[in-house]
């Protein structure tokens, strides 16, 4: 199977595939300090909830390696500040905060080690998170592939593939796993305005994996569903509340409403690190508002009048009532979601 290297720890540096340039150019960027990793997350060099988590952990590890302090107290304070900076990069995907908490926990658990050993510990933890994420995605894929039958036509929104994770992907991981089971799956890809994750990234990686792919504009999904050309929908998630409400890329909610109207199963594939049991319902999840230019321009080309008022929420909330199943590395949860999600965490 074709392997996409979204992010990698190499020679004590972090290498990322610059997703802003895909599908036209495949450029790898190398970072050797935490601040440039924070900026890479902010500027969408890397994006997608699990990938952001791994990038943040590697950012902490780079930050730790760059410290020349003598005591644990000094080390702790500096790592806290590094984590605070990384936490400010993007507000919605909980994997970011989950990863930073995990790195801080490892630091505290190893507080008695000499500083160089502690630095190694944090580096090893970040690398472990990278490997674990790929393994978890493979498990999500295996669990979810059961839901896909040979010949199915699947609609996806945004990019929840290898590019959004350390590798293999969540929603697309389910498709890759079904393909490995020799099921023929045809994927319809929503372009996903305004950042065009679908048109630029999902199509690119599905093609690399030899999956039959058709790109559509976001406003075409309803008509395809009405013509019975879609058998199910699979998307990823940025944060899942305790009741099963799912926050994912803007437009996911409209796809879920359409799927409900047309009696088409709507599935969410996500690791348990995307589940936030402290959040009761989706309404409490912070939604990132991004730059107006993403809406008024395509690349540098202006497509709307100057000074027009713009809204650009990057995510929306799909109520649990529209979701048939949530697939994680632990299995498949069906409504009511509370109990399953509680048991998984
Ligand atoms: O703004 P992005 O590109 O980071 O948003 C990504 C998504 O919404 C994905 O669907 C989600 O993170 C799931 S990735 C496995």
PDB file of N, CA, C and O in Angstrom, residues 89-147:
ATOM      1  N   UNK A  89      -2.556  27.435  19.171  1.00  0.00           N
ATOM      2  CA  UNK A  89      -2.504  27.382  17.711  1.00  0.00           C
ATOM      3  C   UNK A  89      -3.876  27.204  17.069  1.00  0.00           C
ATOM      4  O   UNK A  89      -4.227  27.917  16.148  1.00  0.00           O
ATOM      5  N   UNK A  90      -4.646  26.213  17.566  1.00  0.00           N
ATOM      6  CA  UNK A  90      -5.983  25.986  17.002  1.00  0.00           C
ATOM      7  C   UNK A  90      -6.904  25.530  18.145  1.00  0.00           C
ATOM      8  O   UNK A  90      -6.508  24.676  18.941  1.00  0.00           O
ATOM      9  N   UNK A  91      -8.135  26.049  18.206  1.00  0.00           N
ATOM     10  CA  UNK A  91      -8.940  25.794  19.404  1.00  0.00           C
ATOM     11  C   UNK A  91      -9.875  24.582  19.382  1.00  0.00           C
ATOM     12  O   UNK A  91     -10.340  24.141  20.434  1.00  0.00           O
ATOM     13  N   UNK A  92     -10.152  24.011  18.216  1.00  0.00           N
ATOM     14  CA  UNK A  92     -11.283  23.069  18.153  1.00  0.00           C
ATOM     15  C   UNK A  92     -10.870  21.607  18.361  1.00  0.00           C
ATOM     16  O   UNK A  92     -11.466  20.905  19.204  1.00  0.00           O
ATOM     17  N   UNK A  93      -9.901  21.134  17.622  1.00  0.00           N
ATOM     18  CA  UNK A  93      -9.525  19.709  17.725  1.00  0.00           C
ATOM     19  C   UNK A  93      -8.958  19.418  19.109  1.00  0.00           C
ATOM     20  O   UNK A  93      -7.949  19.994  19.516  1.00  0.00           O
ATOM     21  N   UNK A  94      -9.591  18.490  19.819  1.00  0.00           N
ATOM     22  CA  UNK A  94      -9.178  18.230  21.212  1.00  0.00           C
ATOM     23  C   UNK A  94      -7.870  17.437  21.261  1.00  0.00           C
ATOM     24  O   UNK A  94      -7.169  17.452  22.276  1.00  0.00           O
ATOM     25  N   UNK A  95      -7.517  16.781  20.160  1.00  0.00           N
ATOM     26  CA  UNK A  95      -6.275  15.994  20.137  1.00  0.00           C
ATOM     27  C   UNK A  95      -5.061  16.835  20.485  1.00  0.00           C
ATOM     28  O   UNK A  95      -4.092  16.350  21.056  1.00  0.00           O
ATOM     29  N   UNK A  96      -5.110  18.128  20.136  1.00  0.00           N
ATOM     30  CA  UNK A  96      -4.016  19.042  20.456  1.00  0.00           C
ATOM     31  C   UNK A  96      -3.817  19.108  21.976  1.00  0.00           C
ATOM     32  O   UNK A  96      -2.707  18.904  22.476  1.00  0.00           O
ATOM     33  N   UNK A  97      -4.904  19.340  22.700  1.00  0.00           N
ATOM     34  CA  UNK A  97      -4.819  19.509  24.162  1.00  0.00           C
ATOM     35  C   UNK A  97      -4.529  18.167  24.833  1.00  0.00           C
ATOM     36  O   UNK A  97      -3.804  18.082  25.808  1.00  0.00           O
ATOM     37  N   UNK A  98      -5.105  17.115  24.260  1.00  0.00           N
ATOM     38  CA  UNK A  98      -4.874  15.752  24.761  1.00  0.00           C
ATOM     39  C   UNK A  98      -3.376  15.431  24.674  1.00  0.00           C
ATOM     40  O   UNK A  98      -2.783  14.915  25.613  1.00  0.00           O
ATOM     41  N   UNK A  99      -2.760  15.765  23.537  1.00  0.00           N
ATOM     42  CA  UNK A  99      -1.337  15.457  23.327  1.00  0.00           C
ATOM     43  C   UNK A  99      -0.461  16.267  24.287  1.00  0.00           C
ATOM     44  O   UNK A  99       0.498  15.748  24.868  1.00  0.00           O
ATOM     45  N   UNK A 100      -0.809  17.543  24.476  1.00  0.00           N
ATOM     46  CA  UNK A 100      -0.005  18.394  25.368  1.00  0.00           C
ATOM     47  C   UNK A 100      -0.112  17.891  26.814  1.00  0.00           C
ATOM     48  O   UNK A 100       0.893  17.838  27.535  1.00  0.00           O
ATOM     49  N   UNK A 101      -1.318  17.494  27.228  1.00  0.00           N
ATOM     50  CA  UNK A 101      -1.507  16.951  28.592  1.00  0.00           C
ATOM     51  C   UNK A 101      -0.670  15.692  28.778  1.00  0.00           C
ATOM     52  O   UNK A 101      -0.064  15.481  29.817  1.00  0.00           O
ATOM     53  N   UNK A 102      -0.677  14.845  27.751  1.00  0.00           N
ATOM     54  CA  UNK A 102       0.080  13.589  27.840  1.00  0.00           C
ATOM     55  C   UNK A 102       1.576  13.871  27.978  1.00  0.00           C
ATOM     56  O   UNK A 102       2.272  13.227  28.774  1.00  0.00           O
ATOM     57  N   UNK A 103       2.085  14.838  27.246  1.00  0.00           N
ATOM     58  CA  UNK A 103       3.502  15.181  27.339  1.00  0.00           C
ATOM     59  C   UNK A 103       3.828  15.729  28.735  1.00  0.00           C
ATOM     60  O   UNK A 103       4.854  15.399  29.323  1.00  0.00           O
ATOM     61  N   UNK A 104       2.921  16.546  29.277  1.00  0.00           N
ATOM     62  CA  UNK A 104       3.172  17.126  30.614  1.00  0.00           C
ATOM     63  C   UNK A 104       3.146  16.030  31.684  1.00  0.00           C
ATOM     64  O   UNK A 104       3.934  16.044  32.626  1.00  0.00           O
ATOM     65  N   UNK A 105       2.210  15.071  31.478  1.00  0.00           N
ATOM     66  CA  UNK A 105       2.112  13.971  32.450  1.00  0.00           C
ATOM     67  C   UNK A 105       3.413  13.168  32.463  1.00  0.00           C
ATOM     68  O   UNK A 105       3.936  12.824  33.527  1.00  0.00           O
ATOM     69  N   UNK A 106       3.948  12.882  31.295  1.00  0.00           N
ATOM     70  CA  UNK A 106       5.203  12.107  31.206  1.00  0.00           C
ATOM     71  C   UNK A 106       6.346  12.874  31.881  1.00  0.00           C
ATOM     72  O   UNK A 106       7.175  12.286  32.587  1.00  0.00           O
ATOM     73  N   UNK A 107       6.339  14.191  31.686  1.00  0.00           N
ATOM     74  CA  UNK A 107       7.391  15.000  32.326  1.00  0.00           C
ATOM     75  C   UNK A 107       7.298  14.852  33.854  1.00  0.00           C
ATOM     76  O   UNK A 107       8.311  14.613  34.525  1.00  0.00           O
ATOM     77  N   UNK A 108       6.069  14.958  34.386  1.00  0.00           N
ATOM     78  CA  UNK A 108       5.901  14.915  35.851  1.00  0.00           C
ATOM     79  C   UNK A 108       6.241  13.524  36.395  1.00  0.00           C
ATOM     80  O   UNK A 108       6.929  13.379  37.403  1.00  0.00           O
ATOM     81  N   UNK A 109       5.801  12.485  35.647  1.00  0.00           N
ATOM     82  CA  UNK A 109       6.078  11.112  36.098  1.00  0.00           C
ATOM     83  C   UNK A 109       7.581  10.817  36.150  1.00  0.00           C
ATOM     84  O   UNK A 109       8.005   9.924  36.852  1.00  0.00           O
ATOM     85  N   UNK A 110       8.353  11.560  35.374  1.00  0.00           N
ATOM     86  CA  UNK A 110       9.801  11.296  35.305  1.00  0.00           C
ATOM     87  C   UNK A 110      10.621  12.411  35.930  1.00  0.00           C
ATOM     88  O   UNK A 110      11.786  12.608  35.587  1.00  0.00           O
ATOM     89  N   UNK A 111      10.018  13.115  36.869  1.00  0.00           N
ATOM     90  CA  UNK A 111      10.656  14.307  37.428  1.00  0.00           C
ATOM     91  C   UNK A 111      11.986  14.022  38.127  1.00  0.00           C
ATOM     92  O   UNK A 111      12.822  14.902  38.271  1.00  0.00           O
ATOM     93  N   UNK A 112      12.193  12.765  38.552  1.00  0.00           N
ATOM     94  CA  UNK A 112      13.428  12.460  39.272  1.00  0.00           C
ATOM     95  C   UNK A 112      14.618  12.150  38.362  1.00  0.00           C
ATOM     96  O   UNK A 112      15.737  11.989  38.828  1.00  0.00           O
ATOM     97  N   UNK A 113      14.348  12.081  37.081  1.00  0.00           N
ATOM     98  CA  UNK A 113      15.448  11.789  36.137  1.00  0.00           C
ATOM     99  C   UNK A 113      16.322  13.023  35.944  1.00  0.00           C
ATOM    100  O   UNK A 113      15.838  14.156  36.051  1.00  0.00           O
ATOM    101  N   UNK A 114      17.595  12.815  35.613  1.00  0.00           N
ATOM    102  CA  UNK A 114      18.430  13.972  35.238  1.00  0.00           C
ATOM    103  C   UNK A 114      17.847  14.634  33.977  1.00  0.00           C
ATOM    104  O   UNK A 114      17.179  13.954  33.177  1.00  0.00           O
ATOM    105  N   UNK A 115      18.106  15.912  33.776  1.00  0.00           N
ATOM    106  CA  UNK A 115      17.485  16.657  32.659  1.00  0.00           C
ATOM    107  C   UNK A 115      17.707  15.984  31.288  1.00  0.00           C
ATOM    108  O   UNK A 115      16.737  15.815  30.535  1.00  0.00           O
ATOM    109  N   UNK A 116      18.937  15.536  30.961  1.00  0.00           N
ATOM    110  CA  UNK A 116      19.113  14.922  29.622  1.00  0.00           C
ATOM    111  C   UNK A 116      18.221  13.689  29.436  1.00  0.00           C
ATOM    112  O   UNK A 116      17.682  13.470  28.351  1.00  0.00           O
ATOM    113  N   UNK A 117      18.036  12.916  30.494  1.00  0.00           N
ATOM    114  CA  UNK A 117      17.182  11.712  30.391  1.00  0.00           C
ATOM    115  C   UNK A 117      15.719  12.123  30.230  1.00  0.00           C
ATOM    116  O   UNK A 117      14.952  11.493  29.491  1.00  0.00           O
ATOM    117  N   UNK A 118      15.344  13.183  30.914  1.00  0.00           N
ATOM    118  CA  UNK A 118      13.970  13.695  30.806  1.00  0.00           C
ATOM    119  C   UNK A 118      13.696  14.187  29.374  1.00  0.00           C
ATOM    120  O   UNK A 118      12.626  13.951  28.804  1.00  0.00           O
ATOM    121  N   UNK A 119      14.676  14.838  28.813  1.00  0.00           N
ATOM    122  CA  UNK A 119      14.542  15.312  27.421  1.00  0.00           C
ATOM    123  C   UNK A 119      14.324  14.121  26.479  1.00  0.00           C
ATOM    124  O   UNK A 119      13.452  14.159  25.601  1.00  0.00           O
ATOM    125  N   UNK A 120      15.108  13.055  26.704  1.00  0.00           N
ATOM    126  CA  UNK A 120      14.972  11.849  25.870  1.00  0.00           C
ATOM    127  C   UNK A 120      13.584  11.239  26.025  1.00  0.00           C
ATOM    128  O   UNK A 120      12.963  10.769  25.090  1.00  0.00           O
ATOM    129  N   UNK A 121      13.124  11.248  27.288  1.00  0.00           N
ATOM    130  CA  UNK A 121      11.805  10.694  27.620  1.00  0.00           C
ATOM    131  C   UNK A 121      10.705  11.377  26.798  1.00  0.00           C
ATOM    132  O   UNK A 121       9.826  10.714  26.246  1.00  0.00           O
ATOM    133  N   UNK A 122      10.761  12.700  26.736  1.00  0.00           N
ATOM    134  CA  UNK A 122       9.733  13.456  26.009  1.00  0.00           C
ATOM    135  C   UNK A 122       9.838  13.193  24.507  1.00  0.00           C
ATOM    136  O   UNK A 122       8.828  13.070  23.818  1.00  0.00           O
ATOM    137  N   UNK A 123      11.068  13.087  24.041  1.00  0.00           N
ATOM    138  CA  UNK A 123      11.267  12.779  22.613  1.00  0.00           C
ATOM    139  C   UNK A 123      10.667  11.400  22.303  1.00  0.00           C
ATOM    140  O   UNK A 123       9.911  11.242  21.338  1.00  0.00           O
ATOM    141  N   UNK A 124      10.965  10.415  23.170  1.00  0.00           N
ATOM    142  CA  UNK A 124      10.456   9.058  22.927  1.00  0.00           C
ATOM    143  C   UNK A 124       8.930   9.023  22.989  1.00  0.00           C
ATOM    144  O   UNK A 124       8.281   8.295  22.233  1.00  0.00           O
ATOM    145  N   UNK A 125       8.356   9.817  23.887  1.00  0.00           N
ATOM    146  CA  UNK A 125       6.895   9.835  24.007  1.00  0.00           C
ATOM    147  C   UNK A 125       6.242  10.377  22.722  1.00  0.00           C
ATOM    148  O   UNK A 125       5.240   9.843  22.250  1.00  0.00           O
ATOM    149  N   UNK A 126       6.831  11.426  22.180  1.00  0.00           N
ATOM    150  CA  UNK A 126       6.279  12.010  20.944  1.00  0.00           C
ATOM    151  C   UNK A 126       6.370  10.994  19.803  1.00  0.00           C
ATOM    152  O   UNK A 126       5.412  10.827  19.029  1.00  0.00           O
ATOM    153  N   UNK A 127       7.491  10.292  19.725  1.00  0.00           N
ATOM    154  CA  UNK A 127       7.652   9.282  18.655  1.00  0.00           C
ATOM    155  C   UNK A 127       6.642   8.137  18.874  1.00  0.00           C
ATOM    156  O   UNK A 127       6.028   7.646  17.931  1.00  0.00           O
ATOM    157  N   UNK A 128       6.452   7.772  20.160  1.00  0.00           N
ATOM    158  CA  UNK A 128       5.478   6.717  20.489  1.00  0.00           C
ATOM    159  C   UNK A 128       4.079   7.132  20.036  1.00  0.00           C
ATOM    160  O   UNK A 128       3.322   6.338  19.479  1.00  0.00           O
ATOM    161  N   UNK A 129       3.722   8.393  20.266  1.00  0.00           N
ATOM    162  CA  UNK A 129       2.392   8.869  19.877  1.00  0.00           C
ATOM    163  C   UNK A 129       2.207   8.784  18.363  1.00  0.00           C
ATOM    164  O   UNK A 129       1.118   8.489  17.879  1.00  0.00           O
ATOM    165  N   UNK A 130       3.274   9.059  17.641  1.00  0.00           N
ATOM    166  CA  UNK A 130       3.233   8.962  16.180  1.00  0.00           C
ATOM    167  C   UNK A 130       2.922   7.516  15.758  1.00  0.00           C
ATOM    168  O   UNK A 130       1.993   7.262  14.985  1.00  0.00           O
ATOM    169  N   UNK A 131       3.699   6.558  16.321  1.00  0.00           N
ATOM    170  CA  UNK A 131       3.482   5.142  15.961  1.00  0.00           C
ATOM    171  C   UNK A 131       2.104   4.671  16.394  1.00  0.00           C
ATOM    172  O   UNK A 131       1.407   3.980  15.662  1.00  0.00           O
ATOM    173  N   UNK A 132       1.715   5.056  17.614  1.00  0.00           N
ATOM    174  CA  UNK A 132       0.404   4.637  18.147  1.00  0.00           C
ATOM    175  C   UNK A 132      -0.732   5.116  17.253  1.00  0.00           C
ATOM    176  O   UNK A 132      -1.694   4.399  17.021  1.00  0.00           O
ATOM    177  N   UNK A 133      -0.615   6.359  16.776  1.00  0.00           N
ATOM    178  CA  UNK A 133      -1.702   6.914  15.962  1.00  0.00           C
ATOM    179  C   UNK A 133      -1.917   6.067  14.698  1.00  0.00           C
ATOM    180  O   UNK A 133      -3.056   5.770  14.329  1.00  0.00           O
ATOM    181  N   UNK A 134      -0.820   5.652  14.083  1.00  0.00           N
ATOM    182  CA  UNK A 134      -0.964   4.830  12.861  1.00  0.00           C
ATOM    183  C   UNK A 134      -1.645   3.502  13.219  1.00  0.00           C
ATOM    184  O   UNK A 134      -2.574   3.054  12.535  1.00  0.00           O
ATOM    185  N   UNK A 135      -1.198   2.911  14.327  1.00  0.00           N
ATOM    186  CA  UNK A 135      -1.768   1.628  14.763  1.00  0.00           C
ATOM    187  C   UNK A 135      -3.261   1.767  15.067  1.00  0.00           C
ATOM    188  O   UNK A 135      -4.090   0.941  14.653  1.00  0.00           O
ATOM    189  N   UNK A 136      -3.611   2.850  15.761  1.00  0.00           N
ATOM    190  CA  UNK A 136      -5.018   3.117  16.118  1.00  0.00           C
ATOM    191  C   UNK A 136      -5.858   3.293  14.846  1.00  0.00           C
ATOM    192  O   UNK A 136      -6.975   2.770  14.742  1.00  0.00           O
ATOM    193  N   UNK A 137      -5.315   4.008  13.872  1.00  0.00           N
ATOM    194  CA  UNK A 137      -6.059   4.211  12.625  1.00  0.00           C
ATOM    195  C   UNK A 137      -6.293   2.895  11.901  1.00  0.00           C
ATOM    196  O   UNK A 137      -7.348   2.688  11.303  1.00  0.00           O
ATOM    197  N   UNK A 138      -5.308   2.019  11.967  1.00  0.00           N
ATOM    198  CA  UNK A 138      -5.474   0.701  11.333  1.00  0.00           C
ATOM    199  C   UNK A 138      -6.620  -0.055  12.025  1.00  0.00           C
ATOM    200  O   UNK A 138      -7.413  -0.729  11.373  1.00  0.00           O
ATOM    201  N   UNK A 139      -6.695   0.095  13.369  1.00  0.00           N
ATOM    202  CA  UNK A 139      -7.774  -0.584  14.114  1.00  0.00           C
ATOM    203  C   UNK A 139      -9.137   0.016  13.755  1.00  0.00           C
ATOM    204  O   UNK A 139     -10.124  -0.690  13.569  1.00  0.00           O
ATOM    205  N   UNK A 140      -9.178   1.361  13.638  1.00  0.00           N
ATOM    206  CA  UNK A 140     -10.427   2.025  13.232  1.00  0.00           C
ATOM    207  C   UNK A 140     -10.840   1.485  11.856  1.00  0.00           C
ATOM    208  O   UNK A 140     -12.000   1.158  11.613  1.00  0.00           O
ATOM    209  N   UNK A 141      -9.862   1.380  10.975  1.00  0.00           N
ATOM    210  CA  UNK A 141     -10.119   0.888   9.618  1.00  0.00           C
ATOM    211  C   UNK A 141     -10.725  -0.508   9.645  1.00  0.00           C
ATOM    212  O   UNK A 141     -11.755  -0.764   9.015  1.00  0.00           O
ATOM    213  N   UNK A 142     -10.084  -1.387  10.418  1.00  0.00           N
ATOM    214  CA  UNK A 142     -10.583  -2.783  10.498  1.00  0.00           C
ATOM    215  C   UNK A 142     -11.995  -2.811  11.067  1.00  0.00           C
ATOM    216  O   UNK A 142     -12.867  -3.511  10.563  1.00  0.00           O
ATOM    217  N   UNK A 143     -12.223  -2.016  12.123  1.00  0.00           N
ATOM    218  CA  UNK A 143     -13.561  -2.006  12.747  1.00  0.00           C
ATOM    219  C   UNK A 143     -14.612  -1.477  11.782  1.00  0.00           C
ATOM    220  O   UNK A 143     -15.719  -2.007  11.695  1.00  0.00           O
ATOM    221  N   UNK A 144     -14.257  -0.406  11.054  1.00  0.00           N
ATOM    222  CA  UNK A 144     -15.250   0.251  10.205  1.00  0.00           C
ATOM    223  C   UNK A 144     -15.505  -0.474   8.890  1.00  0.00           C
ATOM    224  O   UNK A 144     -16.603  -0.373   8.325  1.00  0.00           O
ATOM    225  N   UNK A 145     -14.508  -1.216   8.417  1.00  0.00           N
ATOM    226  CA  UNK A 145     -14.640  -1.871   7.099  1.00  0.00           C
ATOM    227  C   UNK A 145     -15.831  -2.827   7.070  1.00  0.00           C
ATOM    228  O   UNK A 145     -16.406  -3.079   6.008  1.00  0.00           O
ATOM    229  N   UNK A 146     -16.224  -3.317   8.251  1.00  0.00           N
ATOM    230  CA  UNK A 146     -17.386  -4.226   8.359  1.00  0.00           C
ATOM    231  C   UNK A 146     -18.640  -3.554   7.785  1.00  0.00           C
ATOM    232  O   UNK A 146     -19.527  -4.211   7.246  1.00  0.00           O
ATOM    233  N   UNK A 147     -18.685  -2.220   7.919  1.00  0.00           N
ATOM    234  CA  UNK A 147     -19.889  -1.486   7.491  1.00  0.00           C
ATOM    235  C   UNK A 147     -19.937  -1.278   5.976  1.00  0.00           C
ATOM    236  O   UNK A 147     -20.964  -0.864   5.438  1.00  0.00           O
TER     237      UNK A 147
END
